[in-house]
Amino acid sequence: MASESREMVLPLYSTLVRSHREYCVQLWSPEHKKDMDLLEQVQRRAMKVIGGLENLSYEDRLRELELFSLEKRRLEGDLKGRYLREDGEGLFIRDYSDKTRGNSFKVRECRFRLDIRKKFFTVRVVRHWNRLPREIVDAPSLEVYKTRLDGTLSNLV
């Protein structure tokens, strides 16, 4: 396969592939590992085409190109969706505890018997949301929130 420049491949990939793959991902997010791996394989193939990165591992390529894995992008989308629903449509139950640690907008984590319910957006985002630092959750606008969240997620492996 011929190697191409990152200036050509990245915009094409972001515009033509990633936008379709991530459309409404909070609603249809894959729950099985095999489905996630198939979607991740698309990104792996696109990153292999870029010249000059052949000797790097997939994770190092993502770091070099300042991209996130699909799992991290889904988490980012979930957390942004949760931020937008802060004043809420009754999707989340606020946890009014007197704990002084963490952020001031904690959400109650409910328990369910069925595994399928655990994959719902309203359930899978709670644990990650409650772990976010106060500086991110208390952001005055969506743009500030996105910037702070991206900085935090880029520090994760």
mmCIF file with all atom_site columns, C-alpha atoms in Angstrom:
data_model
loop_
_atom_site.group_PDB
_atom_site.id
_atom_site.type_symbol
_atom_site.label_atom_id
_atom_site.label_alt_id
_atom_site.label_comp_id
_atom_site.label_asym_id
_atom_site.label_entity_id
_atom_site.label_seq_id
_atom_site.pdbx_PDB_ins_code
_atom_site.Cartn_x
_atom_site.Cartn_y
_atom_site.Cartn_z
_atom_site.occupancy
_atom_site.B_iso_or_equiv
_atom_site.pdbx_formal_charge
_atom_site.auth_seq_id
_atom_site.auth_comp_id
_atom_site.auth_asym_id
_atom_site.auth_atom_id
_atom_site.pdbx_PDB_model_num
ATOM 1   C CA . MET A 1 1   ? 0.000   0.000  0.000  1.00 0.00 ? 1   MET A CA 1
ATOM 2   C CA . ALA A 1 2   ? 1.410   3.388  -0.931 1.00 0.00 ? 2   ALA A CA 1
ATOM 3   C CA . SER A 1 3   ? 2.127   5.772  1.903  1.00 0.00 ? 3   SER A CA 1
ATOM 4   C CA . GLU A 1 4   ? 0.403   9.120  1.823  1.00 0.00 ? 4   GLU A CA 1
ATOM 5   C CA . SER A 1 5   ? 0.985   12.387 3.623  1.00 0.00 ? 5   SER A CA 1
ATOM 6   C CA . ARG A 1 6   ? -0.843  13.135 6.847  1.00 0.00 ? 6   ARG A CA 1
ATOM 7   C CA . GLU A 1 7   ? -2.016  16.462 5.356  1.00 0.00 ? 7   GLU A CA 1
ATOM 8   C CA . MET A 1 8   ? -4.063  14.485 2.844  1.00 0.00 ? 8   MET A CA 1
ATOM 9   C CA . VAL A 1 9   ? -5.194  11.433 4.829  1.00 0.00 ? 9   VAL A CA 1
ATOM 10  C CA . LEU A 1 10  ? -6.277  13.042 8.128  1.00 0.00 ? 10  LEU A CA 1
ATOM 11  C CA . PRO A 1 11  ? -8.793  15.521 6.650  1.00 0.00 ? 11  PRO A CA 1
ATOM 12  C CA . LEU A 1 12  ? -10.214 12.832 4.361  1.00 0.00 ? 12  LEU A CA 1
ATOM 13  C CA . TYR A 1 13  ? -10.496 10.351 7.212  1.00 0.00 ? 13  TYR A CA 1
ATOM 14  C CA . SER A 1 14  ? -12.081 12.895 9.577  1.00 0.00 ? 14  SER A CA 1
ATOM 15  C CA . THR A 1 15  ? -14.564 14.117 6.989  1.00 0.00 ? 15  THR A CA 1
ATOM 16  C CA . LEU A 1 16  ? -15.557 10.971 5.155  1.00 0.00 ? 16  LEU A CA 1
ATOM 17  C CA . VAL A 1 17  ? -15.076 8.122  7.619  1.00 0.00 ? 17  VAL A CA 1
ATOM 18  C CA . ARG A 1 18  ? -15.107 9.338  11.209 1.00 0.00 ? 18  ARG A CA 1
ATOM 19  C CA . SER A 1 19  ? -18.166 11.547 10.784 1.00 0.00 ? 19  SER A CA 1
ATOM 20  C CA . HIS A 1 20  ? -20.252 8.576  9.585  1.00 0.00 ? 20  HIS A CA 1
ATOM 21  C CA . ARG A 1 21  ? -18.864 6.182  12.160 1.00 0.00 ? 21  ARG A CA 1
ATOM 22  C CA . GLU A 1 22  ? -19.525 8.503  15.099 1.00 0.00 ? 22  GLU A CA 1
ATOM 23  C CA . TYR A 1 23  ? -22.922 9.890  14.106 1.00 0.00 ? 23  TYR A CA 1
ATOM 24  C CA . CYS A 1 24  ? -25.253 9.515  17.138 1.00 0.00 ? 24  CYS A CA 1
ATOM 25  C CA . VAL A 1 25  ? -22.789 7.101  18.754 1.00 0.00 ? 25  VAL A CA 1
ATOM 26  C CA . GLN A 1 26  ? -24.282 7.825  22.191 1.00 0.00 ? 26  GLN A CA 1
ATOM 27  C CA . LEU A 1 27  ? -27.470 6.079  21.052 1.00 0.00 ? 27  LEU A CA 1
ATOM 28  C CA . TRP A 1 28  ? -26.094 3.101  19.163 1.00 0.00 ? 28  TRP A CA 1
ATOM 29  C CA . SER A 1 29  ? -22.768 2.620  20.952 1.00 0.00 ? 29  SER A CA 1
ATOM 30  C CA . PRO A 1 30  ? -21.523 -0.936 20.379 1.00 0.00 ? 30  PRO A CA 1
ATOM 31  C CA . GLU A 1 31  ? -21.667 -3.093 23.476 1.00 0.00 ? 31  GLU A CA 1
ATOM 32  C CA . HIS A 1 32  ? -19.732 -6.160 22.324 1.00 0.00 ? 32  HIS A CA 1
ATOM 33  C CA . LYS A 1 33  ? -15.935 -6.210 22.158 1.00 0.00 ? 33  LYS A CA 1
ATOM 34  C CA . LYS A 1 34  ? -15.966 -7.767 18.679 1.00 0.00 ? 34  LYS A CA 1
ATOM 35  C CA . ASP A 1 35  ? -18.069 -4.878 17.326 1.00 0.00 ? 35  ASP A CA 1
ATOM 36  C CA . MET A 1 36  ? -15.758 -2.315 18.916 1.00 0.00 ? 36  MET A CA 1
ATOM 37  C CA . ASP A 1 37  ? -12.731 -4.099 17.452 1.00 0.00 ? 37  ASP A CA 1
ATOM 38  C CA . LEU A 1 38  ? -14.258 -4.048 13.953 1.00 0.00 ? 38  LEU A CA 1
ATOM 39  C CA . LEU A 1 39  ? -14.810 -0.300 14.178 1.00 0.00 ? 39  LEU A CA 1
ATOM 40  C CA . GLU A 1 40  ? -11.333 0.264  15.593 1.00 0.00 ? 40  GLU A CA 1
ATOM 41  C CA . GLN A 1 41  ? -9.885  -1.730 12.688 1.00 0.00 ? 41  GLN A CA 1
ATOM 42  C CA . VAL A 1 42  ? -11.133 0.945  10.260 1.00 0.00 ? 42  VAL A CA 1
ATOM 43  C CA . GLN A 1 43  ? -9.102  3.592  12.091 1.00 0.00 ? 43  GLN A CA 1
ATOM 44  C CA . ARG A 1 44  ? -6.057  1.297  12.301 1.00 0.00 ? 44  ARG A CA 1
ATOM 45  C CA . ARG A 1 45  ? -6.083  0.798  8.524  1.00 0.00 ? 45  ARG A CA 1
ATOM 46  C CA . ALA A 1 46  ? -6.404  4.515  7.851  1.00 0.00 ? 46  ALA A CA 1
ATOM 47  C CA . MET A 1 47  ? -3.471  5.292  10.152 1.00 0.00 ? 47  MET A CA 1
ATOM 48  C CA . LYS A 1 48  ? -1.276  2.664  8.426  1.00 0.00 ? 48  LYS A CA 1
ATOM 49  C CA . VAL A 1 49  ? -1.592  4.552  5.137  1.00 0.00 ? 49  VAL A CA 1
ATOM 50  C CA . ILE A 1 50  ? 0.145   7.637  6.525  1.00 0.00 ? 50  ILE A CA 1
ATOM 51  C CA . GLY A 1 51  ? 3.817   7.722  5.595  1.00 0.00 ? 51  GLY A CA 1
ATOM 52  C CA . GLY A 1 52  ? 6.576   8.061  8.169  1.00 0.00 ? 52  GLY A CA 1
ATOM 53  C CA . LEU A 1 53  ? 4.712   6.245  10.954 1.00 0.00 ? 53  LEU A CA 1
ATOM 54  C CA . GLU A 1 54  ? 5.228   2.655  9.814  1.00 0.00 ? 54  GLU A CA 1
ATOM 55  C CA . ASN A 1 55  ? 7.536   1.704  12.681 1.00 0.00 ? 55  ASN A CA 1
ATOM 56  C CA . LEU A 1 56  ? 5.267   3.063  15.427 1.00 0.00 ? 56  LEU A CA 1
ATOM 57  C CA . SER A 1 57  ? 2.667   1.094  17.352 1.00 0.00 ? 57  SER A CA 1
ATOM 58  C CA . TYR A 1 58  ? -1.007  1.997  16.898 1.00 0.00 ? 58  TYR A CA 1
ATOM 59  C CA . GLU A 1 59  ? -1.117  3.888  20.211 1.00 0.00 ? 59  GLU A CA 1
ATOM 60  C CA . ASP A 1 60  ? 2.044   5.841  19.305 1.00 0.00 ? 60  ASP A CA 1
ATOM 61  C CA . ARG A 1 61  ? 0.573   6.710  15.895 1.00 0.00 ? 61  ARG A CA 1
ATOM 62  C CA . LEU A 1 62  ? -2.541  8.068  17.580 1.00 0.00 ? 62  LEU A CA 1
ATOM 63  C CA . ARG A 1 63  ? -0.401  10.154 19.947 1.00 0.00 ? 63  ARG A CA 1
ATOM 64  C CA . GLU A 1 64  ? 1.720   11.450 17.075 1.00 0.00 ? 64  GLU A CA 1
ATOM 65  C CA . LEU A 1 65  ? -1.384  12.434 15.085 1.00 0.00 ? 65  LEU A CA 1
ATOM 66  C CA . GLU A 1 66  ? -3.130  13.814 18.198 1.00 0.00 ? 66  GLU A CA 1
ATOM 67  C CA . LEU A 1 67  ? -6.078  11.430 17.787 1.00 0.00 ? 67  LEU A CA 1
ATOM 68  C CA . PHE A 1 68  ? -8.006  9.338  20.303 1.00 0.00 ? 68  PHE A CA 1
ATOM 69  C CA . SER A 1 69  ? -8.907  5.667  20.094 1.00 0.00 ? 69  SER A CA 1
ATOM 70  C CA . LEU A 1 70  ? -12.556 4.969  19.346 1.00 0.00 ? 70  LEU A CA 1
ATOM 71  C CA . GLU A 1 71  ? -13.200 3.899  22.925 1.00 0.00 ? 71  GLU A CA 1
ATOM 72  C CA . LYS A 1 72  ? -11.853 7.214  24.178 1.00 0.00 ? 72  LYS A CA 1
ATOM 73  C CA . ARG A 1 73  ? -13.868 9.144  21.561 1.00 0.00 ? 73  ARG A CA 1
ATOM 74  C CA . ARG A 1 74  ? -17.062 7.375  22.665 1.00 0.00 ? 74  ARG A CA 1
ATOM 75  C CA . LEU A 1 75  ? -16.303 8.267  26.275 1.00 0.00 ? 75  LEU A CA 1
ATOM 76  C CA . GLU A 1 76  ? -15.644 11.862 25.231 1.00 0.00 ? 76  GLU A CA 1
ATOM 77  C CA . GLY A 1 77  ? -18.980 11.941 23.374 1.00 0.00 ? 77  GLY A CA 1
ATOM 78  C CA . ASP A 1 78  ? -20.809 10.474 26.361 1.00 0.00 ? 78  ASP A CA 1
ATOM 79  C CA . LEU A 1 79  ? -19.329 13.038 28.741 1.00 0.00 ? 79  LEU A CA 1
ATOM 80  C CA . LYS A 1 80  ? -20.125 15.919 26.384 1.00 0.00 ? 80  LYS A CA 1
ATOM 81  C CA . GLY A 1 81  ? -23.670 14.617 26.063 1.00 0.00 ? 81  GLY A CA 1
ATOM 82  C CA . ARG A 1 82  ? -23.965 14.481 29.849 1.00 0.00 ? 82  ARG A CA 1
ATOM 83  C CA . TYR A 1 83  ? -22.719 18.079 30.147 1.00 0.00 ? 83  TYR A CA 1
ATOM 84  C CA . LEU A 1 84  ? -25.374 19.252 27.676 1.00 0.00 ? 84  LEU A CA 1
ATOM 85  C CA . ARG A 1 85  ? -28.103 17.573 29.735 1.00 0.00 ? 85  ARG A CA 1
ATOM 86  C CA . GLU A 1 86  ? -27.036 19.175 33.018 1.00 0.00 ? 86  GLU A CA 1
ATOM 87  C CA . ASP A 1 87  ? -30.234 21.136 33.556 1.00 0.00 ? 87  ASP A CA 1
ATOM 88  C CA . GLY A 1 88  ? -31.902 18.092 32.418 1.00 0.00 ? 88  GLY A CA 1
ATOM 89  C CA . GLU A 1 89  ? -34.773 16.335 30.934 1.00 0.00 ? 89  GLU A CA 1
ATOM 90  C CA . GLY A 1 90  ? -35.043 14.051 33.941 1.00 0.00 ? 90  GLY A CA 1
ATOM 91  C CA . LEU A 1 91  ? -32.497 11.611 32.538 1.00 0.00 ? 91  LEU A CA 1
ATOM 92  C CA . PHE A 1 92  ? -30.234 11.731 35.575 1.00 0.00 ? 92  PHE A CA 1
ATOM 93  C CA . ILE A 1 93  ? -30.892 11.778 39.326 1.00 0.00 ? 93  ILE A CA 1
ATOM 94  C CA . ARG A 1 94  ? -28.644 14.249 41.099 1.00 0.00 ? 94  ARG A CA 1
ATOM 95  C CA . ASP A 1 95  ? -26.790 12.923 44.124 1.00 0.00 ? 95  ASP A CA 1
ATOM 96  C CA . TYR A 1 96  ? -27.048 15.455 46.953 1.00 0.00 ? 96  TYR A CA 1
ATOM 97  C CA . SER A 1 97  ? -24.430 14.088 49.305 1.00 0.00 ? 97  SER A CA 1
ATOM 98  C CA . ASP A 1 98  ? -22.313 16.112 51.684 1.00 0.00 ? 98  ASP A CA 1
ATOM 99  C CA . LYS A 1 99  ? -19.001 14.743 50.420 1.00 0.00 ? 99  LYS A CA 1
ATOM 100 C CA . THR A 1 100 ? -16.393 17.421 49.876 1.00 0.00 ? 100 THR A CA 1
ATOM 101 C CA . ARG A 1 101 ? -14.338 15.568 47.262 1.00 0.00 ? 101 ARG A CA 1
ATOM 102 C CA . GLY A 1 102 ? -14.953 15.492 43.546 1.00 0.00 ? 102 GLY A CA 1
ATOM 103 C CA . ASN A 1 103 ? -17.239 17.696 41.527 1.00 0.00 ? 103 ASN A CA 1
ATOM 104 C CA . SER A 1 104 ? -20.391 19.382 42.779 1.00 0.00 ? 104 SER A CA 1
ATOM 105 C CA . PHE A 1 105 ? -22.668 17.882 40.108 1.00 0.00 ? 105 PHE A CA 1
ATOM 106 C CA . LYS A 1 106 ? -22.487 14.207 41.002 1.00 0.00 ? 106 LYS A CA 1
ATOM 107 C CA . VAL A 1 107 ? -25.143 11.878 39.652 1.00 0.00 ? 107 VAL A CA 1
ATOM 108 C CA . ARG A 1 108 ? -26.639 8.940  41.534 1.00 0.00 ? 108 ARG A CA 1
ATOM 109 C CA . GLU A 1 109 ? -25.402 5.597  40.301 1.00 0.00 ? 109 GLU A CA 1
ATOM 110 C CA . CYS A 1 110 ? -28.327 3.171  40.061 1.00 0.00 ? 110 CYS A CA 1
ATOM 111 C CA . ARG A 1 111 ? -28.091 -0.612 40.092 1.00 0.00 ? 111 ARG A CA 1
ATOM 112 C CA . PHE A 1 112 ? -29.812 -2.887 37.601 1.00 0.00 ? 112 PHE A CA 1
ATOM 113 C CA . ARG A 1 113 ? -30.342 -6.609 37.320 1.00 0.00 ? 113 ARG A CA 1
ATOM 114 C CA . LEU A 1 114 ? -30.162 -6.832 33.538 1.00 0.00 ? 114 LEU A CA 1
ATOM 115 C CA . ASP A 1 115 ? -26.857 -6.439 31.731 1.00 0.00 ? 115 ASP A CA 1
ATOM 116 C CA . ILE A 1 116 ? -28.506 -4.748 28.769 1.00 0.00 ? 116 ILE A CA 1
ATOM 117 C CA . ARG A 1 117 ? -29.607 -1.837 30.970 1.00 0.00 ? 117 ARG A CA 1
ATOM 118 C CA . LYS A 1 118 ? -25.994 -1.266 32.030 1.00 0.00 ? 118 LYS A CA 1
ATOM 119 C CA . LYS A 1 119 ? -25.139 -0.328 28.423 1.00 0.00 ? 119 LYS A CA 1
ATOM 120 C CA . PHE A 1 120 ? -27.640 2.567  28.285 1.00 0.00 ? 120 PHE A CA 1
ATOM 121 C CA . PHE A 1 121 ? -26.189 6.063  27.978 1.00 0.00 ? 121 PHE A CA 1
ATOM 122 C CA . THR A 1 122 ? -27.743 7.191  31.258 1.00 0.00 ? 122 THR A CA 1
ATOM 123 C CA . VAL A 1 123 ? -26.007 4.357  33.113 1.00 0.00 ? 123 VAL A CA 1
ATOM 124 C CA . ARG A 1 124 ? -22.639 3.998  31.386 1.00 0.00 ? 124 ARG A CA 1
ATOM 125 C CA . VAL A 1 125 ? -21.737 7.699  31.669 1.00 0.00 ? 125 VAL A CA 1
ATOM 126 C CA . VAL A 1 126 ? -22.413 8.117  35.427 1.00 0.00 ? 126 VAL A CA 1
ATOM 127 C CA . ARG A 1 127 ? -19.239 6.556  36.834 1.00 0.00 ? 127 ARG A CA 1
ATOM 128 C CA . HIS A 1 128 ? -17.002 8.536  34.473 1.00 0.00 ? 128 HIS A CA 1
ATOM 129 C CA . TRP A 1 129 ? -18.934 11.771 35.099 1.00 0.00 ? 129 TRP A CA 1
ATOM 130 C CA . ASN A 1 130 ? -18.634 11.456 38.873 1.00 0.00 ? 130 ASN A CA 1
ATOM 131 C CA . ARG A 1 131 ? -14.851 10.993 38.574 1.00 0.00 ? 131 ARG A CA 1
ATOM 132 C CA . LEU A 1 132 ? -14.299 14.207 36.606 1.00 0.00 ? 132 LEU A CA 1
ATOM 133 C CA . PRO A 1 133 ? -12.481 16.984 38.447 1.00 0.00 ? 133 PRO A CA 1
ATOM 134 C CA . ARG A 1 134 ? -14.431 20.032 39.572 1.00 0.00 ? 134 ARG A CA 1
ATOM 135 C CA . GLU A 1 135 ? -12.587 22.308 37.094 1.00 0.00 ? 135 GLU A CA 1
ATOM 136 C CA . ILE A 1 136 ? -14.053 20.406 34.150 1.00 0.00 ? 136 ILE A CA 1
ATOM 137 C CA . VAL A 1 137 ? -17.622 20.013 35.396 1.00 0.00 ? 137 VAL A CA 1
ATOM 138 C CA . ASP A 1 138 ? -17.869 23.643 36.537 1.00 0.00 ? 138 ASP A CA 1
ATOM 139 C CA . ALA A 1 139 ? -16.856 24.980 33.107 1.00 0.00 ? 139 ALA A CA 1
ATOM 140 C CA . PRO A 1 140 ? -18.855 28.106 32.197 1.00 0.00 ? 140 PRO A CA 1
ATOM 141 C CA . SER A 1 141 ? -19.455 27.100 28.569 1.00 0.00 ? 141 SER A CA 1
ATOM 142 C CA . LEU A 1 142 ? -19.446 24.062 26.324 1.00 0.00 ? 142 LEU A CA 1
ATOM 143 C CA . GLU A 1 143 ? -16.287 25.207 24.523 1.00 0.00 ? 143 GLU A CA 1
ATOM 144 C CA . VAL A 1 144 ? -14.354 25.580 27.789 1.00 0.00 ? 144 VAL A CA 1
ATOM 145 C CA . TYR A 1 145 ? -15.705 22.192 28.918 1.00 0.00 ? 145 TYR A CA 1
ATOM 146 C CA . LYS A 1 146 ? -14.580 20.509 25.673 1.00 0.00 ? 146 LYS A CA 1
ATOM 147 C CA . THR A 1 147 ? -11.098 22.011 25.917 1.00 0.00 ? 147 THR A CA 1
ATOM 148 C CA . ARG A 1 148 ? -10.640 20.931 29.531 1.00 0.00 ? 148 ARG A CA 1
ATOM 149 C CA . LEU A 1 149 ? -12.079 17.472 28.865 1.00 0.00 ? 149 LEU A CA 1
ATOM 150 C CA . ASP A 1 150 ? -9.797  16.924 25.853 1.00 0.00 ? 150 ASP A CA 1
ATOM 151 C CA . GLY A 1 151 ? -6.804  17.840 27.994 1.00 0.00 ? 151 GLY A CA 1
ATOM 152 C CA . THR A 1 152 ? -7.813  15.322 30.645 1.00 0.00 ? 152 THR A CA 1
ATOM 153 C CA . LEU A 1 153 ? -8.571  12.530 28.159 1.00 0.00 ? 153 LEU A CA 1
ATOM 154 C CA . SER A 1 154 ? -5.279  13.029 26.315 1.00 0.00 ? 154 SER A CA 1
ATOM 155 C CA . ASN A 1 155 ? -3.450  12.198 29.561 1.00 0.00 ? 155 ASN A CA 1
ATOM 156 C CA . LEU A 1 156 ? -5.144  8.784  29.684 1.00 0.00 ? 156 LEU A CA 1
ATOM 157 C CA . VAL A 1 157 ? -3.550  5.850  27.894 1.00 0.00 ? 157 VAL A CA 1
#
